[in-house]
Every structure is written in C-alpha cells, then in structure tokens.
Short mmCIF file of C-alpha atoms in Angstrom, two decimals:
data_model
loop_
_atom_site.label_atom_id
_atom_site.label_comp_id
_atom_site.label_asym_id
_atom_site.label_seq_id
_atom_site.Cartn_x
_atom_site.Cartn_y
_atom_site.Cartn_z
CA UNK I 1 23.94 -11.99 92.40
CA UNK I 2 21.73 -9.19 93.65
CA UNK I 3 22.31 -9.90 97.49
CA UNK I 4 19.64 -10.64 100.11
CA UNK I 5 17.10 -8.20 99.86
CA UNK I 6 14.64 -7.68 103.23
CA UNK I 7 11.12 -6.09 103.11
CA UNK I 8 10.17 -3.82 104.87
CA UNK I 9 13.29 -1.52 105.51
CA UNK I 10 11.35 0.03 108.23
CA UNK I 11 8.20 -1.04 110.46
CA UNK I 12 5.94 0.90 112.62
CA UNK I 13 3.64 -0.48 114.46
CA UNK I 14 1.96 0.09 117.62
CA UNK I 15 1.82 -3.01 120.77
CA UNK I 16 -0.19 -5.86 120.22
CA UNK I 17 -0.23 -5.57 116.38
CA UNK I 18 0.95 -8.48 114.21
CA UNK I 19 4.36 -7.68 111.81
CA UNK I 20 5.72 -10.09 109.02
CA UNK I 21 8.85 -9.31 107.04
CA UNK I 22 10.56 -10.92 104.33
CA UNK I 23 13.64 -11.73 103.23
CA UNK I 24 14.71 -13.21 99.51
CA UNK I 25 18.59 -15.00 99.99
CA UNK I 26 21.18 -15.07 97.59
CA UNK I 27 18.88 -17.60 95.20
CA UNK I 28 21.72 -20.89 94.69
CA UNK I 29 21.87 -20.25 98.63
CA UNK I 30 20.62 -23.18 100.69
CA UNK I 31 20.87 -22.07 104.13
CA UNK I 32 19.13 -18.56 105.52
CA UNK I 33 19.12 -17.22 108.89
CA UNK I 34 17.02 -14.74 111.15
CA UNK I 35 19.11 -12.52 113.46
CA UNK I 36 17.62 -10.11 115.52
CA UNK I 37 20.04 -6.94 116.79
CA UNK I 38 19.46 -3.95 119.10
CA UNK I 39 21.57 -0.71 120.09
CA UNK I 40 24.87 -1.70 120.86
CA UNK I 41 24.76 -5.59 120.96
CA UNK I 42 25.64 -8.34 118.51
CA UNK I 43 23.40 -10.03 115.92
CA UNK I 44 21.02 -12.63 118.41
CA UNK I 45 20.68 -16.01 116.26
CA UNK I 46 16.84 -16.67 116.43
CA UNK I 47 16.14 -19.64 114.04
CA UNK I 48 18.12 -21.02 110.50
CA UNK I 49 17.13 -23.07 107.40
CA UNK I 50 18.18 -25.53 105.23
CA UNK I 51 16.18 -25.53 101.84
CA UNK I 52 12.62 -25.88 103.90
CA UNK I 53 13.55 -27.44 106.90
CA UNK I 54 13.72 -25.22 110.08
CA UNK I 55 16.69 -26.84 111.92
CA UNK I 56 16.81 -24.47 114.86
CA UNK I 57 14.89 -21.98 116.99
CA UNK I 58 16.60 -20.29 119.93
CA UNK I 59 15.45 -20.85 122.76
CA UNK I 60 15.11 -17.18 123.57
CA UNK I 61 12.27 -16.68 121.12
CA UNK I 62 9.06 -17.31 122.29
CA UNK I 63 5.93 -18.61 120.62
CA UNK I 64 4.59 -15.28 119.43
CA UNK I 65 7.60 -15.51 116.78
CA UNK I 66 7.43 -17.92 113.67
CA UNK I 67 9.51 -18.59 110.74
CA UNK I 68 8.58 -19.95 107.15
CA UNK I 69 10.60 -20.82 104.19
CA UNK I 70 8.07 -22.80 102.46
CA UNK I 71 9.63 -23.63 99.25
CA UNK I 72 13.12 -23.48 100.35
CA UNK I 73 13.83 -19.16 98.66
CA UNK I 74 12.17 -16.49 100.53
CA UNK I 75 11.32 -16.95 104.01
CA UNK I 76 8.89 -14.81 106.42
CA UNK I 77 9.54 -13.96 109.71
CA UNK I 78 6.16 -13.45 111.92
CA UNK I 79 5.64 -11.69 115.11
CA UNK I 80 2.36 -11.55 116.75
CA UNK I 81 1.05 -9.11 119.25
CA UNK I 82 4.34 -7.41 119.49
CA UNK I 83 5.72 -5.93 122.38
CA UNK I 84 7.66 -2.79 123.13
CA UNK I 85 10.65 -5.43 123.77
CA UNK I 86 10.53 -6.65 120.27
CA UNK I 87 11.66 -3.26 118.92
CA UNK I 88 15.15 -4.24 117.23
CA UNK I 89 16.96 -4.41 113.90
CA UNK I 90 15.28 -7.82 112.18
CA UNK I 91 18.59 -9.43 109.89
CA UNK I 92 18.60 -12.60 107.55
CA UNK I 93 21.54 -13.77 106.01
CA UNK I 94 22.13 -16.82 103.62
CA UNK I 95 24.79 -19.09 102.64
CA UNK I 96 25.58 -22.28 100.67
CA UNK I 97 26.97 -24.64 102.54
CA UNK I 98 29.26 -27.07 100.83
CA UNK I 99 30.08 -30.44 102.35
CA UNK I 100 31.60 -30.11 105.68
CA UNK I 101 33.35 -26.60 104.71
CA UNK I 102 31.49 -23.95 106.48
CA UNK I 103 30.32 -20.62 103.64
CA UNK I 104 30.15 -16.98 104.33
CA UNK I 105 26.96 -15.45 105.83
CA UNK I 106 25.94 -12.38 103.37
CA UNK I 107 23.48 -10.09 105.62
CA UNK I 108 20.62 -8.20 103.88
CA UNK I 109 20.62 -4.40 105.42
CA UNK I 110 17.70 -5.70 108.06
CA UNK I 111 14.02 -4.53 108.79
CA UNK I 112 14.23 -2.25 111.65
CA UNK I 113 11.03 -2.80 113.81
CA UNK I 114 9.56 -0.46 116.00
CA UNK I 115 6.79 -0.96 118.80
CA UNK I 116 4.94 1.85 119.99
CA UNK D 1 27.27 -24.77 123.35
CA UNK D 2 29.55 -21.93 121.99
CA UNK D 3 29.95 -18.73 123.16
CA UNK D 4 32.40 -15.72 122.12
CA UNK D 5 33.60 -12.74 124.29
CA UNK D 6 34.30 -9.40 122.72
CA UNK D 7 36.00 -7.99 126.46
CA UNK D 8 36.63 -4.44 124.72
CA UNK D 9 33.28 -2.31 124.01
CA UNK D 10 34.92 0.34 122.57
CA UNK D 11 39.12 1.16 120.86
CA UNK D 12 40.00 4.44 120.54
CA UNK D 13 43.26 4.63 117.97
CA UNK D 14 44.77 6.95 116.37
CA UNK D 15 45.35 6.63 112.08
CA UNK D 16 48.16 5.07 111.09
CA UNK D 17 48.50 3.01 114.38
CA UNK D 18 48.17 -0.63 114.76
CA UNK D 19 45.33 -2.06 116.02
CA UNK D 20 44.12 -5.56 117.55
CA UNK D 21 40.66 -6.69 118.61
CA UNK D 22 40.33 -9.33 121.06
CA UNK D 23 38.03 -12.06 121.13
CA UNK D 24 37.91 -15.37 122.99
CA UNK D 25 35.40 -18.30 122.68
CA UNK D 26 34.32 -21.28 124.50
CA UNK D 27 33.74 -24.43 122.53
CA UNK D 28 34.65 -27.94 123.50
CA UNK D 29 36.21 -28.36 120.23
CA UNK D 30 38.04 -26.66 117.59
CA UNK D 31 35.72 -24.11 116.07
CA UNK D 32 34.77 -22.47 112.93
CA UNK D 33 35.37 -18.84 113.79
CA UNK D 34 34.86 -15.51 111.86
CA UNK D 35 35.25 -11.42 111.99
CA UNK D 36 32.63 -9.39 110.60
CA UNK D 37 32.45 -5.41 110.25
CA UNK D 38 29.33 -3.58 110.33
CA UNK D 39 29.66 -0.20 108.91
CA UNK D 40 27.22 2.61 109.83
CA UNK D 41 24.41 2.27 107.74
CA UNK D 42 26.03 -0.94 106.03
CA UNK D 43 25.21 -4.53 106.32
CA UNK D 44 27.19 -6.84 108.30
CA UNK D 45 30.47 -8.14 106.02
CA UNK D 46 32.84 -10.77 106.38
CA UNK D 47 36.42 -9.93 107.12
CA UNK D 48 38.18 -13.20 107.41
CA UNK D 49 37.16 -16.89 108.62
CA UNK D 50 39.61 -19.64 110.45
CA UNK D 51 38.33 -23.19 109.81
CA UNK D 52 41.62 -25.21 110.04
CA UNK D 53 45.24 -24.55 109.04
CA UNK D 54 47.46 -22.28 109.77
CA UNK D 55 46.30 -20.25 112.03
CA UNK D 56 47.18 -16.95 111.02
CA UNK D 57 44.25 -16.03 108.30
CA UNK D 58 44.76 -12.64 106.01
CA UNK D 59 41.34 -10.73 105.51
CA UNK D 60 39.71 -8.08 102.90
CA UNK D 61 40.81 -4.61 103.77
CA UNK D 62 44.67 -5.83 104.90
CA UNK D 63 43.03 -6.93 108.15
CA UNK D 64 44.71 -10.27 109.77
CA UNK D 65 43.46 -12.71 112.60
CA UNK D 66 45.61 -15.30 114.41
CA UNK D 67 43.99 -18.45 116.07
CA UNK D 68 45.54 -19.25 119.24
CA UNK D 69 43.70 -22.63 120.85
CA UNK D 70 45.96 -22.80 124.21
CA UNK D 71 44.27 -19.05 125.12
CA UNK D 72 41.18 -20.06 123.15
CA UNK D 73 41.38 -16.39 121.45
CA UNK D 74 40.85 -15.62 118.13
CA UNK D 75 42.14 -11.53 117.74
CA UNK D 76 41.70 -9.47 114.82
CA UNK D 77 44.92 -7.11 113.73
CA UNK D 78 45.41 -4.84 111.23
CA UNK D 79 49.14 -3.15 111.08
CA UNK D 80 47.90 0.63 109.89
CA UNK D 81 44.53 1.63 110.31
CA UNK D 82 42.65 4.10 108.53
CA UNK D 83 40.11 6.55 109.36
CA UNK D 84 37.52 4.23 106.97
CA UNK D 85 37.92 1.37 109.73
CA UNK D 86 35.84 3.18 111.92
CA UNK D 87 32.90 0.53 112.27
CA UNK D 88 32.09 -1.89 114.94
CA UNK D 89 33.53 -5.61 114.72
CA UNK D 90 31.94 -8.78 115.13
CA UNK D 91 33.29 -11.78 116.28
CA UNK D 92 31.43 -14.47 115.46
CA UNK D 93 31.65 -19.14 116.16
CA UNK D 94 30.50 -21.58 114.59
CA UNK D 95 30.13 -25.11 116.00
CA UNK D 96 31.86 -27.92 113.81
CA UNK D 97 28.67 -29.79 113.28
CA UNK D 98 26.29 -27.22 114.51
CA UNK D 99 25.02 -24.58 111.84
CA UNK D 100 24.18 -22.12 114.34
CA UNK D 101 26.80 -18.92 114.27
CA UNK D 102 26.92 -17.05 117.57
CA UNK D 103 28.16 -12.96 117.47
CA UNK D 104 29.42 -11.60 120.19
CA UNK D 105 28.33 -8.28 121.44
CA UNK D 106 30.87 -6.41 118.57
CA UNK D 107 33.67 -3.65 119.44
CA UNK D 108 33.21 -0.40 118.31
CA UNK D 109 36.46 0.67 116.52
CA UNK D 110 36.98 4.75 116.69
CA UNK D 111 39.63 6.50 115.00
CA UNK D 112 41.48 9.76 115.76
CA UNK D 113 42.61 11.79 112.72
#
C-alpha cells in the first residue's frame, strides 16, 4: 500500500493557461475523489468516481473543470484557462467501498495550484 | 442535502486539559459522519467514523466522539491533550445513500505549553 500519490506537488502557472494533475488511488480502491481546499476552509467536494463512472460533479464547478478516470486507477483533473480564483490546494482521496458500509477516505498530500 | 457546522474557528487549550470540538449537521436522516485531522504539512487523516451503534466511537490518538441525534451534533473529545494535537479538525457527513462526503470549514486546535 503506497498511498495516493498526486502529481504535481506544486503548479505555477500564469491566467488563462491550461493545468492537469494527477492522482494514482490506493490501487484495490474503487472509489476516488477530487477536493479542492483554500486558506483556512474545509476540503470543497468537486466530483467522485466509482471504477470509471463519474457519479457526481458539484455544482460549484464550472465547465472549464473536467475529470477523467478512464480505466477506473488514475484519474486527471483538468482546468482550462485558469483564473486567479482557481488558486487552491487540489486533493484526491480514494476508498473501497464495501456493500452498504461506508470506507475511510485516505487523502494524497494535494497539488497546490497557483494562478498568476 | 447535508451540511456540517464547525461553529468554533479556532480552541486555544492549554496541555494536559480536556478538549471538545463541536460540530453539528443537517441531514434528514441518520448520517454517516467522520473527524479528520490535518496536520501542518500532512495529509488529511481519519480520526474516528460513527455509522450506527453506540454512539460513543473511540478514535486513533485516544481521541473520542459522541453522536447525539436529538441536538444533531456530532463533538469530538479527547480527555488530555498534547502539544502534538495542534492541527486543524475536520468534520466531515456522509449521506446514507449518497457517496458524496461534505467537510466543514475545520477548527484550528492550538495548544499552550
């Protein structure tokens, strides 16, 4: 169990620029999620997975962002012509949900975006 | 849809006292509710989760949570703290059917020596 890695730790990029990061869950792990956190607030869900299927999308994100999990393990997280707004701390998590019973997220340590 | 209140921003306590967190939630229904800690630098970790039973749930790290559906309040507790428990704390609730896990905005736990 090597944990959920994320790619980039760190992005710089200046406005209107397109970003993708990664993130590789916990590999038996069915279900991943994209949280997006800034200064002093909680992790904001953006979007979740089962295997391939994208079963949510907040309603807060708009259409510049997009998420892929194409083959059910890694999934990417695109943002295009970012904003200064956008700047945050980018977190996925996985779990493996059993049945009804609800499993532990495990956080990667996050992609911290910035938008010049 | 669910929604959890963290009303404390930031605790001040001094080591060795107790401590307790609050958090409330609104959810139609009983829900699956969690703590997390998010150390600086760290990634976010689970302390303890309630999903049905008894309502008082032990955590890692001798941390304890007690589910309390008539105030709809799920607060975290730990008897002694320790200067390492400086960190902010996450409540978090999950939907029964509903995947989705909603954080509140966290409570940043500082400790006096």
């Amino acid at each position: 169990d090597t944990g959920v890695s994320q790619n980039p730790r760190h992005k710089i990029t200046k406005r209107g620029q397109n970003v993708t990061f990664r993130c590789d869950p916990i590999s038996e792990h069915n279900r991943l999620y994209w949280y997006r956190q800034t200064l002093g607030q909680g992790p904001e869900f953006l979007t979740y997975f089962q295997n391939e299927a994208q079963l949510e999308k907040s309603r807060l994100l708009s259409d510049r962002f997009s998420a892929e999990r194409p083959k059910g393990s890694f999934s990417t997280l695109e943002i295009q012509r970012t904003e200064q707004g956008d700047s945050a701390m980018y977190l996925c998590a996985s779990s493996q949900n059993r049945g009804g019973a609800r499993e532990k997220l495990f956080f990667g340590s996050g992609t911290q975006l910035s938008v010049l | 849809a669910q929604s959890v209140t963290q009303p404390d921003i930031h605790i001040t306590v001094s080591e060795g006292a107790s401590l307790e967190l609050r958090c409330n939630y609104s959810y139609g229904a009983t829900p699956y509710l969690f703590w997390y800690v998010q150390s600086p630098g760290q990634g976010l970790q689970l302390l303890l989760k309630y999903f049905s039973g008894d309502t008082l749930v032990q955590g890692i790290k001798g941390f304890e949570a007690e589910f309390k559906r008539s105030q709809s309040s799920f607060n975290l507790r730990k008897p002694s703290v320790h200067w390492s428990d400086a960190a902010e704390y996450f409540c978090a609730v999950g939907a029964t059917r509903d995947d989705k896990i909603i954080f509140g905005k966290g409570t940043r736990l500082h400790i006096l020596p």
